[in-house]
Coordinates of C-alpha atoms and ligand atoms in Angstrom, one line a residue:
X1 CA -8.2 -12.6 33.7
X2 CA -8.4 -8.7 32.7
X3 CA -9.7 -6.8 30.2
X4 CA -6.9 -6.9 28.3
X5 CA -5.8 -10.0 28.7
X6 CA -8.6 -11.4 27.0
X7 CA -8.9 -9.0 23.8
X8 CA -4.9 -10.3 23.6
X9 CA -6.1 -13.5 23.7
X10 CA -8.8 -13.1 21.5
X11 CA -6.9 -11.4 18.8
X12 CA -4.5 -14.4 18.9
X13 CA -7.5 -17.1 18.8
X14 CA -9.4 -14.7 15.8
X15 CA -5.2 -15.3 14.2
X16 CA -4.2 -11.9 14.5
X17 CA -0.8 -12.4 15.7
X18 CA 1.0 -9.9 14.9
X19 CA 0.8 -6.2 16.8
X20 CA 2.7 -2.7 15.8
X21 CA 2.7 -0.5 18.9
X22 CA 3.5 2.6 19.8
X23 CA 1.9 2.5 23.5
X24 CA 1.3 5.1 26.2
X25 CA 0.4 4.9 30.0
X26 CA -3.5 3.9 29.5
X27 CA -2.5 1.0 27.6
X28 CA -0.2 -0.8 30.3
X29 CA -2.9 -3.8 30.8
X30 CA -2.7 -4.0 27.5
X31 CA 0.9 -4.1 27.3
X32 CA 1.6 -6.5 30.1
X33 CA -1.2 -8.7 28.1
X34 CA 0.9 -8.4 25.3
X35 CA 3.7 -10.6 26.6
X36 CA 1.9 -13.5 25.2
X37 CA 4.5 -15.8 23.3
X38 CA 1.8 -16.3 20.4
X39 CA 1.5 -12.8 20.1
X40 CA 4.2 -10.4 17.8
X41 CA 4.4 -7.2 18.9
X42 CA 6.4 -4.7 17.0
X43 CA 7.7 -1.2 18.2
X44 CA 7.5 1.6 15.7
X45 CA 8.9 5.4 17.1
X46 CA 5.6 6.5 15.7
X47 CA 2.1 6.1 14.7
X48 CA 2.3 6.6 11.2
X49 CA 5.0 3.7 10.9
X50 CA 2.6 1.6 12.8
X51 CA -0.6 2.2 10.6
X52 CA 1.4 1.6 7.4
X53 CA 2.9 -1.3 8.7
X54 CA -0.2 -3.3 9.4
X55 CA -1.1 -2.1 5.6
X56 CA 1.8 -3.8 4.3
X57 CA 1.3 -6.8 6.3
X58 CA -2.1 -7.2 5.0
X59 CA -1.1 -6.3 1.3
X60 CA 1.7 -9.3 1.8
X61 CA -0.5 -11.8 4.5
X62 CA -4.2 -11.2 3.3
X63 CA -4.8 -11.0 7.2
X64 CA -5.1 -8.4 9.5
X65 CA -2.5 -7.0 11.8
X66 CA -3.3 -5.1 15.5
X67 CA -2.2 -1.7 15.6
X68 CA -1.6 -0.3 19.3
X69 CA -2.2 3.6 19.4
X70 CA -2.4 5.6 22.4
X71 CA -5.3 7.6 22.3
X72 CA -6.5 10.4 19.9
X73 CA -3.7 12.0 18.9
X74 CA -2.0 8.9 18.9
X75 CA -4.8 7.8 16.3
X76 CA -4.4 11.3 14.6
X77 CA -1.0 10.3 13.6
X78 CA -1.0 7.3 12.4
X79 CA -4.7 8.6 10.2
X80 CA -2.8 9.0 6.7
X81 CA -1.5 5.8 6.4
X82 CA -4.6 4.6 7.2
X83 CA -5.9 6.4 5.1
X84 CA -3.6 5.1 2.5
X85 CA -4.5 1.2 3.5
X86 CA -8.2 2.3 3.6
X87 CA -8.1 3.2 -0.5
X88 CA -5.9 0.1 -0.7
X89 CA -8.7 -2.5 0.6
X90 CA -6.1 -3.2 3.6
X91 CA -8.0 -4.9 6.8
X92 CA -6.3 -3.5 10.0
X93 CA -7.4 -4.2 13.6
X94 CA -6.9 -0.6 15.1
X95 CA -6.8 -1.2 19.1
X96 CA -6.5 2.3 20.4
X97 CA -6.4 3.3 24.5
X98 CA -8.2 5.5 26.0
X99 CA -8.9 6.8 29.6
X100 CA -10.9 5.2 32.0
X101 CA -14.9 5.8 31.2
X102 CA -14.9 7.8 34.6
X103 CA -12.3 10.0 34.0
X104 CA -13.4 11.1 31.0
X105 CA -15.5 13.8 32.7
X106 CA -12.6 15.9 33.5
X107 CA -11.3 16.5 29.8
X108 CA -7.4 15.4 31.1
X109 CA -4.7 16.3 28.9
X110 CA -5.1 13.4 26.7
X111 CA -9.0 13.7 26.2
X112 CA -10.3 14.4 22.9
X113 CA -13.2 13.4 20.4
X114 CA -11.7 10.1 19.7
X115 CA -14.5 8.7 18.3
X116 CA -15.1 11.7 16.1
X117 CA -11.3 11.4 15.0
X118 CA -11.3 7.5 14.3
X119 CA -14.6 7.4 12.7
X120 CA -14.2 9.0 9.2
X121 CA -11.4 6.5 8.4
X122 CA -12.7 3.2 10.5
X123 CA -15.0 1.4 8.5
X124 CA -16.4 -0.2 12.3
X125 CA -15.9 1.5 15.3
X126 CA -16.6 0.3 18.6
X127 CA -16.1 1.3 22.3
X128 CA -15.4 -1.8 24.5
X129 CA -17.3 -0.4 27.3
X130 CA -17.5 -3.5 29.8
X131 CA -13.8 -5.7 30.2
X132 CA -16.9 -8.9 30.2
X133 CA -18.0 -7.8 26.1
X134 CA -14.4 -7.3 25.3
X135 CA -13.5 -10.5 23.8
X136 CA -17.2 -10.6 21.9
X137 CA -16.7 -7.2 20.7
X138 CA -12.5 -7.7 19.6
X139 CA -13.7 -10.9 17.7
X140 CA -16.4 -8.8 15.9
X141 CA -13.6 -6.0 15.1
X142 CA -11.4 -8.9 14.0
X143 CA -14.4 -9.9 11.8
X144 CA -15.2 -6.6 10.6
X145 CA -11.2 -6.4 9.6
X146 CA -10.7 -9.3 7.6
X147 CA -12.1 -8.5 4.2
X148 CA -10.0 -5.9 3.6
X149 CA -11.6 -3.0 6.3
X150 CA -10.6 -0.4 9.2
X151 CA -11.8 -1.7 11.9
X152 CA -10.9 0.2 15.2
X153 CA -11.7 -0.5 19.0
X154 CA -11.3 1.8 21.5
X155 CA -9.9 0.7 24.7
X156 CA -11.1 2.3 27.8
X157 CA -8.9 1.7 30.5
X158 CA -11.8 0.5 33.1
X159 CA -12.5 -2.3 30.2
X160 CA -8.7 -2.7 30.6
X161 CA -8.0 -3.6 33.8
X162 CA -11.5 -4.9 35.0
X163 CA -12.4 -8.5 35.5
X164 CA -13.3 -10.1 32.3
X165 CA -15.2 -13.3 30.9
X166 CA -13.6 -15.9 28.5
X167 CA -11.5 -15.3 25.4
X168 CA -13.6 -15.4 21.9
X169 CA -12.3 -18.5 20.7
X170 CA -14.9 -19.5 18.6
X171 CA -14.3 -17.8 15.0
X172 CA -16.8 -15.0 13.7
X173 CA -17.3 -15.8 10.1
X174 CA -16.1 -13.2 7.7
X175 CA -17.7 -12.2 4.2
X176 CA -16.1 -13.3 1.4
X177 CA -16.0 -11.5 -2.1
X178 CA -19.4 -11.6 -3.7
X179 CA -20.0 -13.4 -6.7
X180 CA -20.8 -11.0 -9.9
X181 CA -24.7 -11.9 -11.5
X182 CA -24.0 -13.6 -14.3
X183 CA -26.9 -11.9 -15.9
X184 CA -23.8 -9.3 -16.3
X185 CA -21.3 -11.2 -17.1
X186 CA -23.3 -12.2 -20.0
X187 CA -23.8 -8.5 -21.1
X188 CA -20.1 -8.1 -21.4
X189 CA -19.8 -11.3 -23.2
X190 CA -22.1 -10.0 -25.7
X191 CA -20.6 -6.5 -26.2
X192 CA -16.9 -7.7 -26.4
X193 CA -18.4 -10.3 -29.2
X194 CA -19.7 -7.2 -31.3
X195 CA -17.2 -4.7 -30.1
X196 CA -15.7 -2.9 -32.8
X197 CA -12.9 -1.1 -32.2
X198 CA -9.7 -2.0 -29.6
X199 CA -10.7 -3.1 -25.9
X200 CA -8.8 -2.5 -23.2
X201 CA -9.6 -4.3 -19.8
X202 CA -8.3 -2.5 -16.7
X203 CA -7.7 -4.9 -13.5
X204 CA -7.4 -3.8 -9.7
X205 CA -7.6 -5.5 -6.8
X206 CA -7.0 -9.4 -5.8
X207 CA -7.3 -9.1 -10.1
X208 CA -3.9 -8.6 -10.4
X209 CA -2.6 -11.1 -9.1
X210 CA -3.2 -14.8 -9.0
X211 CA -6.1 -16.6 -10.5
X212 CA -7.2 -13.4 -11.6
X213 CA -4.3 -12.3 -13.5
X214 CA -3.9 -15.6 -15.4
X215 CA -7.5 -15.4 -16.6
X216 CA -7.0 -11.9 -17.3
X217 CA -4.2 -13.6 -19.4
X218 CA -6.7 -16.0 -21.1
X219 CA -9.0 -12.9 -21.8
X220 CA -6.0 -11.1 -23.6
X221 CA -5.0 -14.3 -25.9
X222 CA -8.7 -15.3 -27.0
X223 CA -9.9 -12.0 -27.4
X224 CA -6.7 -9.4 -28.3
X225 CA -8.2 -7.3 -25.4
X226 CA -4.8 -4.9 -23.8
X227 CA -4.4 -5.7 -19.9
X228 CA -3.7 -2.7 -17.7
X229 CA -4.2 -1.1 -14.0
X230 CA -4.7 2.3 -13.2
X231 CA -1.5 4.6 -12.4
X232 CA -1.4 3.0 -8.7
X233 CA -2.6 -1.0 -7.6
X234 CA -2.8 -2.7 -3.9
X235 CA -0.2 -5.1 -5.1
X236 CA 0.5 -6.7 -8.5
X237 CA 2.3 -10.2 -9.0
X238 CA 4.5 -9.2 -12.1
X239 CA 7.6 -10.5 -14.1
X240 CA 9.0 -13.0 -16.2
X241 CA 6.2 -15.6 -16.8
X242 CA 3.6 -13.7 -15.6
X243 CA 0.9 -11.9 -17.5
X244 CA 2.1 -8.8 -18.5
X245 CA -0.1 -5.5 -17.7
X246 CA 0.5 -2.2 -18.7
X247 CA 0.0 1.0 -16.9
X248 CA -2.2 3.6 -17.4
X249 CA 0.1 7.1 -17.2
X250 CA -0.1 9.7 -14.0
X251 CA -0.4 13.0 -15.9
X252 CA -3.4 13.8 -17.9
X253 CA -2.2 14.2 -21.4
X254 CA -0.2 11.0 -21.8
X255 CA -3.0 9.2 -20.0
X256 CA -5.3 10.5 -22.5
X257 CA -2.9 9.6 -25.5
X258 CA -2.8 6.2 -24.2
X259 CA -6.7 5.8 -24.0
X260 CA -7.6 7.3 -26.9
X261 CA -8.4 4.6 -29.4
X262 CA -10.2 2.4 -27.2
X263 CA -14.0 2.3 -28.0
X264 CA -14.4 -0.2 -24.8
X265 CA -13.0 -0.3 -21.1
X266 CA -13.9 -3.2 -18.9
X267 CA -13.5 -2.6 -15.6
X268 CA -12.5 -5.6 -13.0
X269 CA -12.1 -5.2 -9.5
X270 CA -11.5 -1.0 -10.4
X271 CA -13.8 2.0 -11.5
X272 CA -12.8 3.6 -15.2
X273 CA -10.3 5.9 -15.1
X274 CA -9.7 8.9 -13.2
X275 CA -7.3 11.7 -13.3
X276 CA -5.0 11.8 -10.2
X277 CA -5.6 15.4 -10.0
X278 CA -7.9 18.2 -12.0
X279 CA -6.4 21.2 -13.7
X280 CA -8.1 23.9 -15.2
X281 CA -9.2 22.8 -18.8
X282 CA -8.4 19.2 -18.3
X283 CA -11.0 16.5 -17.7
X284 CA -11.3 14.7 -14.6
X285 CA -12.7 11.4 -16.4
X286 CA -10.1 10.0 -18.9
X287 CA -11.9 7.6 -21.1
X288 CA -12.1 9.0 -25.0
X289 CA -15.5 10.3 -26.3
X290 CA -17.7 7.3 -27.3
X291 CA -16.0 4.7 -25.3
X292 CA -17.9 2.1 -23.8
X293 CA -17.3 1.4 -20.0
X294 CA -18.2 -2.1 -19.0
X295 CA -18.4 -3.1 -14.9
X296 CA -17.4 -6.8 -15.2
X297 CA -16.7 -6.4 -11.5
X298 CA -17.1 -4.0 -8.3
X299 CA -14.1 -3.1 -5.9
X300 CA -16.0 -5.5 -3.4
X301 CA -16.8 -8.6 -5.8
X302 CA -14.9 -11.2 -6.8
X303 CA -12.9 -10.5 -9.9
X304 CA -11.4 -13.8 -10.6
X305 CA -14.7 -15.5 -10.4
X306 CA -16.1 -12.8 -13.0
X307 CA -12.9 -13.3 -15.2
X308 CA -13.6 -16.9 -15.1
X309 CA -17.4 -16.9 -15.9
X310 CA -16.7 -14.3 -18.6
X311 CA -14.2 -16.8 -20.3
X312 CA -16.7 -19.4 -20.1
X313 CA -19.3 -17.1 -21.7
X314 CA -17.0 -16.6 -24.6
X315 CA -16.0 -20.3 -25.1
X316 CA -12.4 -19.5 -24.0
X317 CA -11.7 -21.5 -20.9
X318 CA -8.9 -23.4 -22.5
X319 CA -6.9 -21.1 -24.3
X320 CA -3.0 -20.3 -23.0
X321 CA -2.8 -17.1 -21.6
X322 CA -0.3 -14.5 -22.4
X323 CA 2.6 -14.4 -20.5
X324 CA 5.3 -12.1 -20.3
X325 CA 9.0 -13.4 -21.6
X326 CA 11.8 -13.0 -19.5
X327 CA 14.6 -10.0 -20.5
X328 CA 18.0 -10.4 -21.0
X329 CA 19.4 -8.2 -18.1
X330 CA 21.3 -5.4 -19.0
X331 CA 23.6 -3.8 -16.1
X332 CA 24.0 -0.4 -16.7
X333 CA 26.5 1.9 -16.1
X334 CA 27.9 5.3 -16.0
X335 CA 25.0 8.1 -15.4
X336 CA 22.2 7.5 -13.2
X337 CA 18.8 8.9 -14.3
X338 CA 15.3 7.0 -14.3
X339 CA 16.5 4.5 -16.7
X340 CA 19.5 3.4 -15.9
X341 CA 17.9 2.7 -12.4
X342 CA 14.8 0.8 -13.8
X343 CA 17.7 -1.6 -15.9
X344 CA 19.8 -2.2 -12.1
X345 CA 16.9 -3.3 -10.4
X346 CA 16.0 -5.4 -13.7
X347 CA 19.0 -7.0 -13.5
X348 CA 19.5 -7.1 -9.4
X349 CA 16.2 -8.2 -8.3
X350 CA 16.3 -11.5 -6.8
X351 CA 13.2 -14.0 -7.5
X352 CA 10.1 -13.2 -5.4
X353 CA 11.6 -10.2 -4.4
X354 CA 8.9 -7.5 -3.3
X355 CA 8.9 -3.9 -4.3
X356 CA 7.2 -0.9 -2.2
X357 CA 7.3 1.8 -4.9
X358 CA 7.1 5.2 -3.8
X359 CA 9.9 6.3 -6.5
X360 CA 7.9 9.2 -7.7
X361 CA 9.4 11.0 -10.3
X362 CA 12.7 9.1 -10.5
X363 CA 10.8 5.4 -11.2
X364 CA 7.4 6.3 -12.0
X365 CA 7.8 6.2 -15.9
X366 CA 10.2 3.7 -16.5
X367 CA 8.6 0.7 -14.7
X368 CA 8.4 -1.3 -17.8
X369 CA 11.6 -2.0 -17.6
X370 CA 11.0 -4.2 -15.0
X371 CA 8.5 -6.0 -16.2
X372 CA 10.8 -8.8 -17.9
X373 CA 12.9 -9.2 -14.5
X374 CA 12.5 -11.9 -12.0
X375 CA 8.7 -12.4 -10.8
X376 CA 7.7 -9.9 -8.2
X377 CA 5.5 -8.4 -6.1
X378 CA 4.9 -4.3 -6.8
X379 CA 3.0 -2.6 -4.0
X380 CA 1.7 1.2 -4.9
X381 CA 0.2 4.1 -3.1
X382 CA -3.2 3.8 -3.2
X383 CA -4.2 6.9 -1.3
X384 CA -1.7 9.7 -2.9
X385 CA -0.5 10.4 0.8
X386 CA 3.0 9.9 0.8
X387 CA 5.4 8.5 3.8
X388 CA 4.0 5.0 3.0
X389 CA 6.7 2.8 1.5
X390 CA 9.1 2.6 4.4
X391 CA 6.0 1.9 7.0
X392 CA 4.5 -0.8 3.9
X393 CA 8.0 -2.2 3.5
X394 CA 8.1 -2.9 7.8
X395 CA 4.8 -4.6 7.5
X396 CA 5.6 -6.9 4.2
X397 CA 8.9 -8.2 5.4
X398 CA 7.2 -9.3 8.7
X399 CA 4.7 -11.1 6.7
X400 CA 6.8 -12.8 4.4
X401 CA 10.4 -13.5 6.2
X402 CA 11.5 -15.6 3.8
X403 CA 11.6 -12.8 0.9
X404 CA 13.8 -9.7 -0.1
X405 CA 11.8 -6.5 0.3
X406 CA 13.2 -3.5 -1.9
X407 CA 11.6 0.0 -1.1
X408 CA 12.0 2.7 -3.2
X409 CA 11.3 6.7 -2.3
X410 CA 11.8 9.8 -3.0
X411 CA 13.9 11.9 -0.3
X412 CA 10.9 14.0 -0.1
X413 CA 8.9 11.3 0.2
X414 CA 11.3 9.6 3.0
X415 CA 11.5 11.5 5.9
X416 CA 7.7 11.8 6.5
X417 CA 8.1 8.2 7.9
X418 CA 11.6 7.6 8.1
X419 CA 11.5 6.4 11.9
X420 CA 10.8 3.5 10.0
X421 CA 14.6 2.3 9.6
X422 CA 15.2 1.7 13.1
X423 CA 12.1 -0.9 13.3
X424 CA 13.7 -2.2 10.3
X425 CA 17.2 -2.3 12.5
X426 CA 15.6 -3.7 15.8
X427 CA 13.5 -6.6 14.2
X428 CA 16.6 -7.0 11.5
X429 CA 14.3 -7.4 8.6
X430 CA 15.8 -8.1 4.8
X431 CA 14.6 -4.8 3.7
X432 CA 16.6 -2.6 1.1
X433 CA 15.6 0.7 0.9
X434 CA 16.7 2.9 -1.9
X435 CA 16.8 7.1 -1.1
X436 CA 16.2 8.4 -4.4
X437 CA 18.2 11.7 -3.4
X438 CA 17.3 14.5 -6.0
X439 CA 17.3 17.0 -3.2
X440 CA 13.8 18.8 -4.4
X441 CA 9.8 17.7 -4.3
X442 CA 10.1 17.3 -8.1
X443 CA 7.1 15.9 -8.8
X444 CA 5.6 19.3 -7.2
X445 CA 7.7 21.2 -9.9
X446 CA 6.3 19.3 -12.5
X447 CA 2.7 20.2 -11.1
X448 CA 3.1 23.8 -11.2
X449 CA 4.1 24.1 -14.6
X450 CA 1.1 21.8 -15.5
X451 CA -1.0 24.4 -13.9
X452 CA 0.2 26.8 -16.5
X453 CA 3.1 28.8 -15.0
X454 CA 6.2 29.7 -16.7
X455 CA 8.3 30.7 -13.8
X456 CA 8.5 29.8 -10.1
X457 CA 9.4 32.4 -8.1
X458 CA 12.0 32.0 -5.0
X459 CA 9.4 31.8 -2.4
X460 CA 7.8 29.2 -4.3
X461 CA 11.3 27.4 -5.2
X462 CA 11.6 27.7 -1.6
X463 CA 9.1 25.3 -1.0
X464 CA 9.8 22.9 -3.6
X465 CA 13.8 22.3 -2.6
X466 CA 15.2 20.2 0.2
X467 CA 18.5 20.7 -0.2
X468 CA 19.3 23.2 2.3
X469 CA 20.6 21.7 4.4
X470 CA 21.3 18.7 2.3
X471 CA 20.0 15.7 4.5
X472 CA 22.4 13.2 5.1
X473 CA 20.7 10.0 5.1
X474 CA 23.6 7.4 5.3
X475 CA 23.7 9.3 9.0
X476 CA 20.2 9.1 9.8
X477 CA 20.6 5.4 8.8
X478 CA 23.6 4.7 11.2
X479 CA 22.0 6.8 13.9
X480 CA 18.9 4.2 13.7
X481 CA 21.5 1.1 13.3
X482 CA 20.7 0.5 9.4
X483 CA 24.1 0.1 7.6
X484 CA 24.4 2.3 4.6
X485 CA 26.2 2.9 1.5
X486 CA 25.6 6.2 -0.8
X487 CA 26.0 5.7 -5.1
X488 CA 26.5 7.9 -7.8
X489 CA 26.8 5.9 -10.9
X490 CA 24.3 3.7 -12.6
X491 CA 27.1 0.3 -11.8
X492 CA 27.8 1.2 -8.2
X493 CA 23.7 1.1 -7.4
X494 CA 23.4 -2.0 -9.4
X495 CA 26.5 -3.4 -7.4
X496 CA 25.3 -2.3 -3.8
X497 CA 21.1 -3.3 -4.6
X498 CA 22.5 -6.9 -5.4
X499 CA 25.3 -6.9 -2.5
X500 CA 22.1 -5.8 0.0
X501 CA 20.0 -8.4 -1.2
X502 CA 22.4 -10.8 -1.0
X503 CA 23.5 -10.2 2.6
X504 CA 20.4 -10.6 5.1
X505 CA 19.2 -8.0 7.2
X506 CA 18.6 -4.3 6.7
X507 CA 20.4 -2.0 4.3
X508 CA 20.0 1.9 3.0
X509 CA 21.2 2.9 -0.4
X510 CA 21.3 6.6 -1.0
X511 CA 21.1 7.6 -4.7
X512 CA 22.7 10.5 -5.3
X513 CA 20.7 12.4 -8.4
Ligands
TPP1 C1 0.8 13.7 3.3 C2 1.2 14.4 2.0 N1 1.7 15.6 2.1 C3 2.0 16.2 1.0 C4 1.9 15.7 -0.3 C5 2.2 16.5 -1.5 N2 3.3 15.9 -2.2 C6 3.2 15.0 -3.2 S1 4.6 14.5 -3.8 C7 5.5 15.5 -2.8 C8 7.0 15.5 -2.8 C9 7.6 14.2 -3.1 O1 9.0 14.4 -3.2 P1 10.0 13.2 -3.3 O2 9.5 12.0 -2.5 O3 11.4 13.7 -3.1 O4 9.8 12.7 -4.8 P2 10.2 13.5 -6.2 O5 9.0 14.3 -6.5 O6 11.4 14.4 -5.9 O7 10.5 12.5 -7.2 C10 4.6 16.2 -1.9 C11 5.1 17.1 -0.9 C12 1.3 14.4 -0.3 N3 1.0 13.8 -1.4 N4 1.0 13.8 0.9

């Protein structure tokens, strides 16, 4: 047995089974390895797709995919969606080629720092240097993974085709979520007895969804606490019968109008607020003057088991929690702008349906409106970078084949990673995605008036515009064998969401704004 043949067969035995590739010629062990029935391996037409794709399957799976990248600048461009699954507490198993140890020396076409470029967004890093440590040193990267880490092993080609020893079958235990001191818990208890003054608990994490959300639910009834996550959350579990949070607005003033009155914040699975972005005159830390902020749990603990232990402390164990009713669906028609969208998906989404949202300007404010609609599962952009729903989407319809994926972006937004569809086409996924075609980076417009200018100049404009040429994406769907259908009223989207999620398979739905 090679190298490579036993970090394949590790990664199988460790149960990472699934692999999203983009490979080049120093990974060929590792490619003929890869023909291993137990072993998925997924092509995406570029790095970025890849990276993003294991972030989604972890969001979905709670497990780590592989990613295959072909050295550093294969690495390089698949960075920002790690970077993006990094802020999102996604655990990816990075496998990334390199040359053989010995021909390093010679700095080859390919050669680069590719430690220096994996290290500032890999959590672990090693360097399988002998094909006989592979399989200890994949299971420890496997390990290092699960929790919700970037973990990333570099693959010499030597350690690739050399003779190796026995597959890691054995499992390396993982860490699991540390338990809050209850010395805290008990703190909290005490200042949300006294508190005077509203309290609003702000959830991230495994917090929103699950046991965590339902005693976040309790917490709410016994207490008359408001429930909310920041602008952008891993993945929330949200609908009809579920408990209900709200969102704390993107832009700075609304975000402050909606914290204002609260004289306490407790903080589960999150930090307090923070604005997306600084402006002159604006405050980077959004919490009102004299407000309280109360750590019930860090990012790293476990916020269900603080939830629980915080109920207990206040005698509230028992109590119903709230739970949000489901809405009469509305189909809309005639115009389509932000709200007329938010009531279609209301009223197409099937159950269990998941959402990627990177909607931007066209859903970010009327999300509400969803939240009486079928249950779901809403998956955000935790790292700001943007090309990550249609890479996310690819990863959360592999880990969950039985449910409808919608994805929703921004044209801008789209063609970072729009290689995406035709993984979407060859592995004939249910995914829906929904072009939000305004033709512009509007959000960027609305930034530069927040900085305080009154006009934008054509140079400017320039930059902000996408609409010449005007990008055809029902082509660019067909060219990568996704079938496609472009709207331009509120009823014909509503009509061609539920018609996609009805048929199986892949679908593109170009809103025309
Ligand atoms: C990798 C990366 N590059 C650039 C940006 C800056 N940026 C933020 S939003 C945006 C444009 C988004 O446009 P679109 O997806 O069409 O949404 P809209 O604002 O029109 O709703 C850009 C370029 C970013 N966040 N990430």
């Amino acid at each position: 047995m090679n190298g490579a043949e036993s970090l394949v067969k590790t990664l199988v035995a460790q149960g990472v089974q699934t692999c999203f590739a983009n490979p080049g010629s120093s990974e060929m062990h590792f490619l003929k390895a890869l023909d291993n029935p137990a072993m998925r391996s997924v092509l995406c037409l570029f790095e970025g797709v890849a990276t993003g794709a294991a972030d989604g399957f972890f969001r979905m799976k709670g497990t780590p995919a592989a990613t295959l990248l072909h050295l550093g600048p294969g690495l390089a461009n698949g960075l920002a969606n790690l970077h993006n699954a990094r802020k999102a507490g996604s655990g990816i198993v990075n496998v990334v080629g390199d040359h053989a140890s010995h021909h390093l020396q010679y700095d080859a076409p390919l050669a680069s720092d590719l430690d220096g470029i994996a290290r500032p967004l890999s959590h672990f890093l090693r360097r399988a240097n002998s094909p006989k440590s592979i399989a200890v040193e994949a299971a420890r990267t496997v390990s290092a993974a699960r929790p919700g880490k970037i973990a990333t092993l570099i693959l010499p080609g030597d350690a690739s085709w050399g003779e190796a020893g026995e597959p890691q079958n054995f499992p390396i235990e993982a860490p699991t979520p540390r338990t809050p001191p209850s010395k805290r818990i008990d703190n909290v208890a005490r200042a949300l007895k006294k508190a005077e003054g509203p309290v609003l608990v702000v959830l991230g994490g495994r917090a929103c969804r699950g046991e965590g959300l339902e005693l976040a639910g309790k917490l709410a009834a016994a207490t008359g606490c408001r429930l909310a996550t920041q602008f952008f959350s891993a993945r929330i579990e949200r609908g009809a019968g579920r408990t209900p949070l709200e969102r704390i607005p993107y832009f700075v003033a609304p975000a402050l109008e909606f914290l204002k009155n609260f004289r306490h914040i407790v903080t589960v699975e999150t930090g307090e607020p923070v604005a997306f972005f600084s402006y002159p005159d604006s405050p980077s830390l959004l919490k009102p003057e004299g407000c309280a902020v109360h750590m019930l749990a860090e990012k790293d603990e476990d916020g269900a088991a603080a939830l629980g232990m915080l109920l207990g402390a206040l005698g509230a164990q028992n109590i119903a929690a709230r739970k949000q009713e489901r809405a009469e669906p509305v189909v809309p028609n005639g115009k389509l702008d932000p709200t007329s969208i938010a009531l279609a998906l209301a009223a197409a989404l099937p159950e269990n349906a998941i959402v990627v949202d990177e909607s931007l300007t066209t859903g970010r404010s009327t999300a509400g409106l969803t939240l009486g609609a079928a249950p779901h599962d809403m998956i955000q952009n935790m790292g700001g970078s943007i090309g990550f729903s249609t890479p996310v989407a690819t990863g959360a319809a592999l880990a969950c084949p039985d449910r409808r994926v919608i994805c929703m972006t921004g044209d801008g937004s789209a063609m970072y990673t729009i290689q995406s569809l035709w993984t979407h086409a060859r592995e004939n996924l249910d995914i829906t995605t929904i072009i939000f075609a305004n033709r512009e980076y509007q959000i960027l417009k609305a930034e530069y008036a927040n900085m305080g200018f009154q006009e934008i100049g054509p140079q400017a404009l320039a930059m902000m515009e996408i609409d010449r040429p005007t990008i055809d994406f029902c082509a660019l769907a067909k060219g990568m064998g996704v079938p496609s259908s472009r709207v331009a009223t509120a009823d014909a989207f509503y009509r061609m969401l539920q018609k996609s999620c009805a048929e199986p398979g892949p679908m593109l739905i170009e809103v025309c704004l």
